[in-house]
Coordinates of N, CA and C in Angstrom, one line a residue:
E10 N -56.1 5.2 -75.1 CA -56.4 3.8 -75.3 C -55.3 3.1 -76.1
I11 N -54.8 3.8 -77.1 CA -53.7 3.2 -78.0 C -52.5 3.0 -77.2
N12 N -52.1 4.0 -76.4 CA -50.9 3.9 -75.6 C -51.0 2.8 -74.6
T13 N -52.1 2.7 -73.9 CA -52.4 1.6 -72.9 C -52.2 0.2 -73.6
K14 N -52.8 0.1 -74.8 CA -52.7 -1.2 -75.5 C -51.3 -1.6 -75.8
Y15 N -50.5 -0.7 -76.3 CA -49.1 -1.0 -76.7 C -48.3 -1.3 -75.5
L16 N -48.4 -0.5 -74.4 CA -47.6 -0.7 -73.2 C -48.0 -2.0 -72.5
D17 N -49.3 -2.2 -72.4 CA -49.8 -3.4 -71.7 C -49.4 -4.7 -72.5
N18 N -49.5 -4.7 -73.8 CA -49.1 -5.8 -74.6 C -47.6 -6.2 -74.4
L19 N -46.8 -5.2 -74.2 CA -45.3 -5.4 -74.0 C -45.0 -5.6 -72.6
K20 N -46.0 -5.5 -71.7 CA -45.8 -5.7 -70.3 C -44.8 -4.6 -69.7
I21 N -44.9 -3.4 -70.3 CA -44.1 -2.3 -69.8 C -44.8 -1.5 -68.7
V22 N -44.0 -1.3 -67.6 CA -44.6 -0.5 -66.5 C -44.7 0.9 -66.9
F23 N -45.8 1.6 -66.6 CA -45.9 3.0 -66.8 C -46.8 3.6 -65.7
N24 N -46.6 5.0 -65.6 CA -47.4 5.8 -64.7 C -48.1 6.9 -65.5
I25 N -49.3 7.3 -65.0 CA -50.1 8.3 -65.6 C -50.1 9.6 -64.8
Y26 N -49.9 10.7 -65.4 CA -49.8 12.0 -64.6 C -50.8 13.0 -65.2
E27 N -51.6 13.6 -64.3 CA -52.5 14.6 -64.8 C -51.8 15.8 -65.3
N28 N -50.7 16.2 -64.6 CA -49.9 17.4 -65.1 C -48.6 16.8 -65.7
I29 N -48.7 16.3 -66.9 CA -47.6 15.7 -67.5 C -46.4 16.7 -67.7
E30 N -46.7 17.9 -68.0 CA -45.7 18.9 -68.3 C -44.9 19.2 -67.0
L31 N -45.5 19.3 -65.9 CA -44.7 19.4 -64.6 C -43.8 18.2 -64.4
K32 N -44.4 17.0 -64.6 CA -43.5 15.8 -64.4 C -42.3 15.8 -65.3
I33 N -42.5 16.1 -66.6 CA -41.4 16.2 -67.5 C -40.4 17.2 -67.1
A34 N -40.9 18.4 -66.7 CA -40.0 19.5 -66.2 C -39.1 19.0 -65.0
E35 N -39.7 18.3 -64.1 CA -39.0 17.8 -62.9 C -38.0 16.8 -63.4
L36 N -38.3 15.9 -64.3 CA -37.3 14.9 -64.8 C -36.2 15.6 -65.5
L37 N -36.4 16.6 -66.3 CA -35.4 17.3 -67.0 C -34.5 18.0 -66.0
S38 N -35.1 18.6 -65.0 CA -34.3 19.3 -63.9 C -33.4 18.4 -63.2
S39 N -33.8 17.1 -63.1 CA -33.0 16.1 -62.4 C -31.9 15.5 -63.3
G40 N -31.8 16.0 -64.6 CA -30.8 15.5 -65.5 C -31.2 14.4 -66.4
K41 N -32.5 14.0 -66.4 CA -33.0 12.9 -67.2 C -33.1 13.4 -68.7
I42 N -33.0 12.4 -69.6 CA -33.2 12.7 -71.0 C -34.6 12.1 -71.3
V43 N -35.5 13.0 -71.8 CA -36.9 12.6 -72.0 C -37.2 12.6 -73.5
S44 N -37.7 11.4 -73.9 CA -38.3 11.3 -75.3 C -39.8 11.5 -75.2
I45 N -40.3 12.3 -76.2 CA -41.7 12.6 -76.2 C -42.3 12.2 -77.5
F46 N -43.5 11.5 -77.4 CA -44.3 11.2 -78.5 C -45.7 11.7 -78.2
Q47 N -46.1 12.8 -78.8 CA -47.3 13.5 -78.4 C -48.2 13.8 -79.6
G48 N -49.4 13.1 -79.7 CA -50.4 13.4 -80.7 C -50.0 12.8 -82.1
N49 N -50.4 13.5 -83.1 CA -50.1 13.0 -84.5 C -48.7 13.3 -85.0
S50 N -48.4 12.8 -86.1 CA -47.1 13.1 -86.7 C -46.9 14.6 -87.0
E51 N -45.6 15.0 -86.8 CA -45.3 16.4 -87.2 C -44.9 16.4 -88.7
F52 N -45.3 17.5 -89.4 CA -45.0 17.6 -90.8 C -43.9 18.6 -91.0
G53 N -42.9 18.2 -91.7 CA -41.8 19.1 -92.0 C -40.4 18.5 -91.6
P54 N -39.3 19.2 -91.8 CA -38.0 18.7 -91.6 C -37.5 18.8 -90.2
R55 N -38.3 19.3 -89.2 CA -37.9 19.5 -87.9 C -38.8 18.8 -86.9
A56 N -38.3 18.4 -85.8 CA -39.1 18.0 -84.6 C -39.4 19.2 -83.8
L57 N -40.6 19.5 -83.5 CA -40.9 20.8 -82.8 C -41.6 20.6 -81.5
G58 N -41.2 19.5 -80.8 CA -41.6 19.3 -79.4 C -42.7 18.3 -79.2
N59 N -43.1 17.6 -80.3 CA -44.1 16.6 -80.2 C -43.6 15.2 -80.5
C60 N -42.5 15.2 -81.3 CA -41.8 13.9 -81.5 C -40.3 14.2 -81.3
S61 N -40.0 14.5 -80.1 CA -38.7 15.1 -79.8 C -38.0 14.4 -78.6
I62 N -36.7 14.6 -78.5 CA -35.9 14.2 -77.4 C -35.5 15.5 -76.7
L63 N -35.8 15.6 -75.4 CA -35.5 16.9 -74.7 C -34.5 16.6 -73.6
A64 N -33.7 17.6 -73.3 CA -32.6 17.5 -72.3 C -32.2 18.8 -71.8
T65 N -31.5 18.9 -70.7 CA -31.1 20.1 -70.2 C -30.0 20.7 -71.0
T66 N -29.9 22.0 -71.1 CA -28.9 22.7 -71.9 C -27.5 22.9 -71.2
T67 N -27.5 22.6 -69.9 CA -26.2 22.9 -69.1 C -25.2 21.8 -69.2
N68 N -25.6 20.6 -69.6 CA -24.7 19.4 -69.6 C -23.8 19.5 -70.9
T69 N -22.6 19.8 -70.7 CA -21.7 20.0 -71.9 C -21.4 18.7 -72.6
N70 N -21.7 17.5 -71.9 CA -21.4 16.2 -72.5 C -22.6 15.6 -73.2
I71 N -23.7 16.4 -73.2 CA -24.9 15.8 -73.7 C -24.8 15.5 -75.2
N72 N -24.1 16.3 -75.9 CA -24.0 16.1 -77.4 C -23.4 14.8 -77.7
D73 N -22.2 14.5 -77.1 CA -21.5 13.3 -77.3 C -22.3 12.1 -76.9
Y74 N -23.0 12.2 -75.7 CA -23.8 11.1 -75.2 C -25.0 10.8 -76.1
L75 N -25.7 11.8 -76.5 CA -26.9 11.5 -77.3 C -26.5 11.1 -78.7
N76 N -25.5 11.7 -79.3 CA -25.1 11.3 -80.6 C -24.7 9.8 -80.6
A77 N -24.0 9.4 -79.6 CA -23.6 8.0 -79.5 C -24.8 7.1 -79.4
R78 N -25.8 7.5 -78.5 CA -27.0 6.7 -78.3 C -27.8 6.6 -79.6
L79 N -27.9 7.6 -80.4 CA -28.7 7.7 -81.6 C -28.0 7.4 -82.9
G80 N -26.7 7.1 -82.8 CA -25.9 6.7 -84.0 C -25.7 7.9 -84.9
R81 N -25.6 9.1 -84.3 CA -25.4 10.3 -85.1 C -23.9 10.7 -85.0
T82 N -23.6 11.7 -85.8 CA -22.2 12.2 -85.9 C -22.0 13.5 -85.0
E83 N -20.8 13.9 -84.8 CA -20.6 15.1 -84.0 C -20.9 16.3 -84.8
F84 N -21.3 16.2 -86.1 CA -21.6 17.4 -86.9 C -23.1 17.6 -86.9
M85 N -23.8 17.0 -86.0 CA -25.3 17.2 -85.8 C -25.6 17.9 -84.5
P86 N -25.5 19.2 -84.5 CA -25.7 20.0 -83.2 C -27.2 19.9 -82.8
F87 N -27.4 20.2 -81.6 CA -28.8 20.2 -81.0 C -29.3 21.7 -81.0
A88 N -30.6 21.8 -81.1 CA -31.3 23.1 -81.1 C -31.9 23.4 -79.7
P89 N -31.9 24.7 -79.4 CA -32.5 25.1 -78.1 C -34.0 25.4 -78.4
V90 N -34.9 25.1 -77.5 CA -36.3 25.5 -77.6 C -36.5 26.4 -76.4
M91 N -37.1 27.5 -76.6 CA -37.2 28.5 -75.5 C -38.6 29.2 -75.6
M92 N -39.0 29.8 -74.5 CA -40.2 30.6 -74.4 C -40.0 31.9 -75.1
E93 N -41.0 32.4 -75.8 CA -40.9 33.6 -76.6 C -40.5 34.8 -75.7
E94 N -41.0 34.8 -74.4 CA -40.8 35.9 -73.5 C -39.3 36.0 -73.2
E95 N -38.5 34.9 -73.4 CA -37.1 35.0 -73.1 C -36.2 35.1 -74.3
A96 N -36.8 35.1 -75.5 CA -36.0 35.1 -76.7 C -35.1 36.3 -76.9
S97 N -35.5 37.5 -76.5 CA -34.7 38.7 -76.6 C -33.5 38.6 -75.6
R98 N -33.7 37.9 -74.5 CA -32.6 37.7 -73.6 C -31.5 36.8 -74.1
F99 N -31.8 35.9 -75.0 CA -30.9 34.9 -75.5 C -30.4 35.1 -76.9
L100 N -31.2 35.8 -77.7 CA -30.9 35.9 -79.2 C -30.7 37.3 -79.5
V101 N -29.6 37.6 -80.2 CA -29.2 39.0 -80.5 C -30.2 39.7 -81.4
N102 N -30.7 39.0 -82.4 CA -31.5 39.7 -83.5 C -32.9 39.3 -83.4
Y103 N -33.4 38.7 -82.4 CA -34.8 38.2 -82.3 C -35.8 39.4 -82.5
G104 N -36.8 39.2 -83.3 CA -37.8 40.2 -83.5 C -37.6 41.1 -84.7
Q105 N -36.5 40.9 -85.4 CA -36.2 41.8 -86.6 C -36.6 41.1 -87.9
G106 N -37.9 40.9 -87.9 CA -38.5 40.2 -89.1 C -38.4 38.7 -89.1
N107 N -38.0 38.1 -88.0 CA -37.7 36.7 -88.0 C -38.5 35.8 -87.1
R108 N -39.5 36.4 -86.5 CA -40.3 35.7 -85.5 C -40.9 34.4 -86.0
K109 N -41.5 34.5 -87.2 CA -42.1 33.3 -87.8 C -41.1 32.2 -88.1
A110 N -40.0 32.6 -88.7 CA -39.0 31.6 -89.1 C -38.4 30.9 -87.8
M111 N -38.3 31.7 -86.7 CA -37.7 31.1 -85.5 C -38.7 30.2 -84.8
R112 N -40.0 30.3 -85.1 CA -40.9 29.3 -84.5 C -40.7 27.9 -85.1
Y113 N -40.1 27.8 -86.2 CA -40.0 26.5 -86.9 C -38.5 26.0 -87.0
M114 N -37.6 26.7 -86.2 CA -36.2 26.2 -86.1 C -35.6 26.1 -87.5
T115 N -35.8 27.2 -88.3 CA -35.3 27.2 -89.7 C -34.2 28.2 -89.9
M116 N -33.7 28.9 -88.9 CA -32.6 29.8 -89.1 C -31.7 29.9 -87.8
T117 N -30.5 30.4 -88.0 CA -29.6 30.6 -86.9 C -29.6 32.0 -86.5
D118 N -29.1 32.3 -85.3 CA -28.9 33.7 -84.8 C -27.7 33.7 -83.9
N119 N -27.1 34.9 -83.8 CA -26.1 35.1 -82.8 C -26.7 35.0 -81.4
V120 N -26.0 34.4 -80.4 CA -26.5 34.3 -79.1 C -25.8 35.2 -78.1
T121 N -26.4 35.5 -77.0 CA -25.9 36.4 -76.0 C -25.0 35.7 -75.0
D122 N -24.3 36.4 -74.2 CA -23.5 35.8 -73.2 C -24.3 35.0 -72.2
A123 N -25.5 35.5 -71.9 CA -26.4 34.7 -71.0 C -26.8 33.4 -71.6
F124 N -27.0 33.3 -72.9 CA -27.3 32.1 -73.6 C -26.1 31.1 -73.5
R125 N -24.9 31.6 -73.8 CA -23.7 30.7 -73.8 C -23.5 30.2 -72.4
E126 N -23.8 30.9 -71.4 CA -23.6 30.4 -70.0 C -24.6 29.4 -69.7
I127 N -25.9 29.6 -70.1 CA -26.9 28.7 -69.7 C -27.0 27.5 -70.7
A128 N -26.6 27.7 -71.9 CA -26.9 26.6 -72.9 C -25.6 26.3 -73.7
P129 N -24.5 25.9 -73.1 CA -23.3 25.5 -73.8 C -23.6 24.3 -74.8
A130 N -24.5 23.5 -74.5 CA -24.7 22.3 -75.3 C -25.5 22.6 -76.6
A131 N -26.0 23.9 -76.7 CA -26.7 24.3 -77.9 C -26.1 25.4 -78.6
T132 N -24.9 25.8 -78.2 CA -24.1 26.9 -78.8 C -23.1 26.4 -79.8
H133 N -23.3 26.9 -81.0 CA -22.3 26.5 -82.1 C -21.0 27.1 -81.9
I134 N -20.0 26.6 -82.5 CA -18.6 27.1 -82.4 C -18.4 28.5 -82.7
D135 N -19.3 29.1 -83.6 CA -19.3 30.5 -84.0 C -20.2 31.3 -83.1
N136 N -20.6 30.8 -82.0 CA -21.5 31.6 -81.1 C -22.9 31.9 -81.7
T137 N -23.4 30.9 -82.4 CA -24.8 31.0 -82.9 C -25.5 29.8 -82.4
A138 N -26.8 29.8 -82.6 CA -27.7 28.7 -82.3 C -28.9 28.7 -83.3
R139 N -29.5 27.5 -83.5 CA -30.7 27.4 -84.3 C -31.9 27.2 -83.4
P140 N -32.6 28.3 -83.0 CA -33.6 28.1 -82.0 C -35.0 27.8 -82.5
Q141 N -35.8 27.3 -81.6 CA -37.2 27.2 -81.7 C -37.8 28.0 -80.6
V142 N -38.5 29.1 -81.0 CA -39.1 30.0 -80.1 C -40.6 29.7 -80.0
V143 N -41.1 29.4 -78.8 CA -42.4 28.9 -78.6 C -43.3 30.0 -77.9
G144 N -44.4 30.4 -78.5 CA -45.4 31.2 -77.8 C -46.5 30.3 -77.3
K145 N -47.3 30.8 -76.4 CA -48.4 29.9 -75.8 C -49.3 29.4 -76.9
E146 N -49.6 30.2 -77.9 CA -50.5 29.8 -78.9 C -49.9 28.8 -79.9
D147 N -48.6 28.7 -80.0 CA -48.0 27.8 -80.9 C -48.1 26.4 -80.5
N148 N -47.8 26.1 -79.3 CA -47.9 24.7 -78.7 C -48.1 24.8 -77.2
P149 N -49.4 24.9 -76.8 CA -49.7 25.1 -75.4 C -49.0 24.1 -74.4
S150 N -48.9 22.9 -74.8 CA -48.3 21.9 -73.9 C -46.8 22.1 -73.8
L151 N -46.1 22.4 -74.9 CA -44.7 22.6 -74.8 C -44.4 23.9 -74.1
F152 N -45.3 24.9 -74.3 CA -45.1 26.2 -73.6 C -45.3 26.0 -72.1
K153 N -46.2 25.2 -71.7 CA -46.4 24.9 -70.3 C -45.2 24.2 -69.7
L154 N -44.7 23.2 -70.5 CA -43.5 22.5 -70.0 C -42.4 23.5 -69.7
L155 N -42.1 24.4 -70.7 CA -41.1 25.3 -70.5 C -41.3 26.3 -69.3
S156 N -42.6 26.6 -69.1 CA -42.9 27.5 -68.0 C -42.6 26.7 -66.7
E157 N -43.0 25.5 -66.6 CA -42.7 24.7 -65.4 C -41.2 24.5 -65.2
Y158 N -40.5 24.3 -66.3 CA -39.1 24.1 -66.2 C -38.4 25.4 -65.7
K159 N -38.9 26.6 -66.1 CA -38.4 27.8 -65.7 C -38.5 28.0 -64.2
K160 N -39.7 27.6 -63.7 CA -39.9 27.7 -62.2 C -38.8 26.9 -61.4
L161 N -38.4 25.8 -62.0 CA -37.4 25.0 -61.3 C -36.0 25.4 -61.6
S162 N -35.7 25.9 -62.8 CA -34.3 26.1 -63.1 C -33.9 27.6 -63.2
G163 N -34.9 28.5 -63.3 CA -34.7 29.9 -63.5 C -34.7 30.4 -64.9
H164 N -34.8 29.4 -65.9 CA -34.8 29.8 -67.3 C -35.7 28.8 -68.1
G165 N -36.4 29.3 -69.1 CA -37.3 28.5 -69.9 C -36.6 28.1 -71.2
I166 N -35.5 27.3 -71.1 CA -34.9 26.9 -72.3 C -34.3 25.5 -72.1
I167 N -34.6 24.6 -73.1 CA -34.1 23.2 -73.1 C -33.6 22.8 -74.5
I168 N -32.9 21.7 -74.5 CA -32.5 21.1 -75.8 C -33.6 20.3 -76.5
N169 N -33.8 20.5 -77.8 CA -34.8 19.7 -78.5 C -34.1 19.1 -79.8
T170 N -34.1 17.8 -79.9 CA -33.6 17.1 -81.1 C -34.6 16.1 -81.5
S171 N -34.6 15.7 -82.7 CA -35.7 14.8 -83.2 C -35.6 13.4 -82.6
F172 N -36.8 12.8 -82.4 CA -36.9 11.5 -81.8 C -36.8 10.5 -82.8
N173 N -35.6 10.0 -83.1 CA -35.3 9.0 -84.1 C -33.9 8.5 -84.0
I174 N -33.7 7.3 -84.4 CA -32.3 6.8 -84.6 C -31.8 7.3 -85.9
H175 N -30.5 7.5 -86.0 CA -29.9 8.1 -87.2 C -30.3 7.3 -88.4
E176 N -30.6 8.1 -89.5 CA -31.0 7.6 -90.8 C -32.4 6.9 -90.8
E177 N -33.1 7.0 -89.7 CA -34.5 6.5 -89.6 C -35.4 7.7 -89.5
P178 N -36.7 7.6 -90.0 CA -37.6 8.7 -89.9 C -37.9 9.0 -88.5
I179 N -38.4 10.3 -88.3 CA -38.9 10.7 -86.9 C -40.1 9.8 -86.6
V180 N -40.1 9.4 -85.3 CA -41.2 8.5 -84.9 C -42.6 9.0 -85.2
C181 N -43.5 8.2 -85.6 CA -44.8 8.6 -85.9 C -45.9 7.7 -85.5
S182 N -45.6 6.8 -84.6 CA -46.6 5.9 -84.0 C -46.1 5.4 -82.6
P183 N -47.0 4.9 -81.8 CA -46.5 4.3 -80.5 C -45.5 3.2 -80.7
D184 N -45.7 2.4 -81.7 CA -44.7 1.4 -82.0 C -43.3 2.0 -82.3
D185 N -43.3 3.0 -83.1 CA -42.0 3.7 -83.4 C -41.4 4.2 -82.2
A186 N -42.2 4.9 -81.4 CA -41.7 5.6 -80.2 C -41.1 4.6 -79.2
I187 N -41.7 3.4 -79.0 CA -41.2 2.4 -78.0 C -40.0 1.8 -78.6
I188 N -39.9 1.5 -79.9 CA -38.7 0.8 -80.4 C -37.5 1.8 -80.3
A189 N -37.7 3.0 -80.7 CA -36.6 4.0 -80.7 C -36.1 4.2 -79.2
F190 N -37.1 4.3 -78.3 CA -36.8 4.5 -76.9 C -35.9 3.3 -76.4
L191 N -36.3 2.1 -76.7 CA -35.6 0.9 -76.2 C -34.3 0.8 -76.9
R192 N -34.2 1.0 -78.2 CA -32.9 0.9 -78.9 C -31.9 1.9 -78.4
A193 N -32.3 3.1 -78.2 CA -31.4 4.2 -77.8 C -31.1 4.1 -76.3
G194 N -31.9 3.4 -75.5 CA -31.6 3.4 -74.1 C -31.8 4.7 -73.4
L195 N -32.8 5.5 -73.8 CA -33.0 6.8 -73.2 C -33.6 6.6 -71.8
D196 N -33.6 7.7 -71.0 CA -34.0 7.7 -69.6 C -35.5 7.5 -69.5
V197 N -36.3 8.3 -70.3 CA -37.7 8.5 -70.1 C -38.4 8.5 -71.4
L198 N -39.6 7.8 -71.5 CA -40.5 7.9 -72.6 C -41.8 8.5 -72.1
S199 N -42.2 9.6 -72.8 CA -43.5 10.2 -72.5 C -44.4 10.1 -73.7
M200 N -45.6 9.4 -73.5 CA -46.6 9.3 -74.6 C -47.9 9.8 -74.0
G201 N -48.4 10.9 -74.6 CA -49.6 11.5 -74.0 C -49.3 11.9 -72.5
N202 N -50.1 11.4 -71.6 CA -49.8 11.6 -70.2 C -49.2 10.4 -69.5
F203 N -48.6 9.5 -70.3 CA -48.0 8.3 -69.8 C -46.5 8.5 -69.6
I204 N -45.9 8.0 -68.6 CA -44.4 8.0 -68.4 C -43.9 6.6 -68.2
V205 N -42.9 6.3 -69.0 CA -42.1 5.0 -68.9 C -40.7 5.4 -68.5
M206 N -40.2 4.7 -67.4 CA -38.9 5.0 -66.9 C -37.9 3.8 -67.3
K207 N -36.7 4.2 -67.7 CA -35.7 3.2 -68.2 C -35.5 2.2 -67.1
E208 N -35.5 2.6 -65.8 CA -35.1 1.6 -64.7 C -36.2 0.6 -64.6
N209 N -37.3 0.7 -65.2 CA -38.4 -0.3 -65.1 C -38.3 -1.3 -66.3
L210 N -37.2 -1.2 -67.1 CA -37.1 -2.0 -68.3 C -35.9 -3.0 -68.2
N211 N -35.6 -3.4 -67.1 CA -34.4 -4.3 -66.9 C -34.5 -5.5 -67.8
E212 N -35.8 -6.0 -68.0 CA -35.9 -7.3 -68.8 C -35.6 -7.0 -70.2
Y213 N -35.6 -5.8 -70.7 CA -35.3 -5.5 -72.1 C -33.8 -5.3 -72.3

């Protein structure tokens, strides 16, 4: 109801999807950059998939493109978010007492050759990455999104960066999400099971 009110008041065209995770996976697979505002505010220094901007890991230009859109610098790398069942394939030291820390994107790890090939946009210059590893019990919606994306791409790993303009807080309301989406000119806004497409915002 809140999402409907905000979007209707702004006369923004939106669509509703029963399987929102599948729709987002399809948009990511087509190269779209998807901003997500899902549920309540996240607590802590990281966006963990509920107030996030998601993108494919294979686009080597995504860092420059998104940093320019969000007013960030080249020194702000993006983090990969991946399904737990694939963590050992991509992370050299996963499971050695670091499972909990890696659920919250709080440490780096050396990455494998498979990771570097699939995720150049999330690989640091020293061949490390700061991952978020997601189990089904951690965030069922995000895990489902990754599962749907894996069916389409062959791997359950995408880029996750916080949904905010540089030096502004991470979005925590529908107002924040809409304003940041419009200011950054991102491709897609997902709020709950609502989807707003950039091409429907010509008047803005």
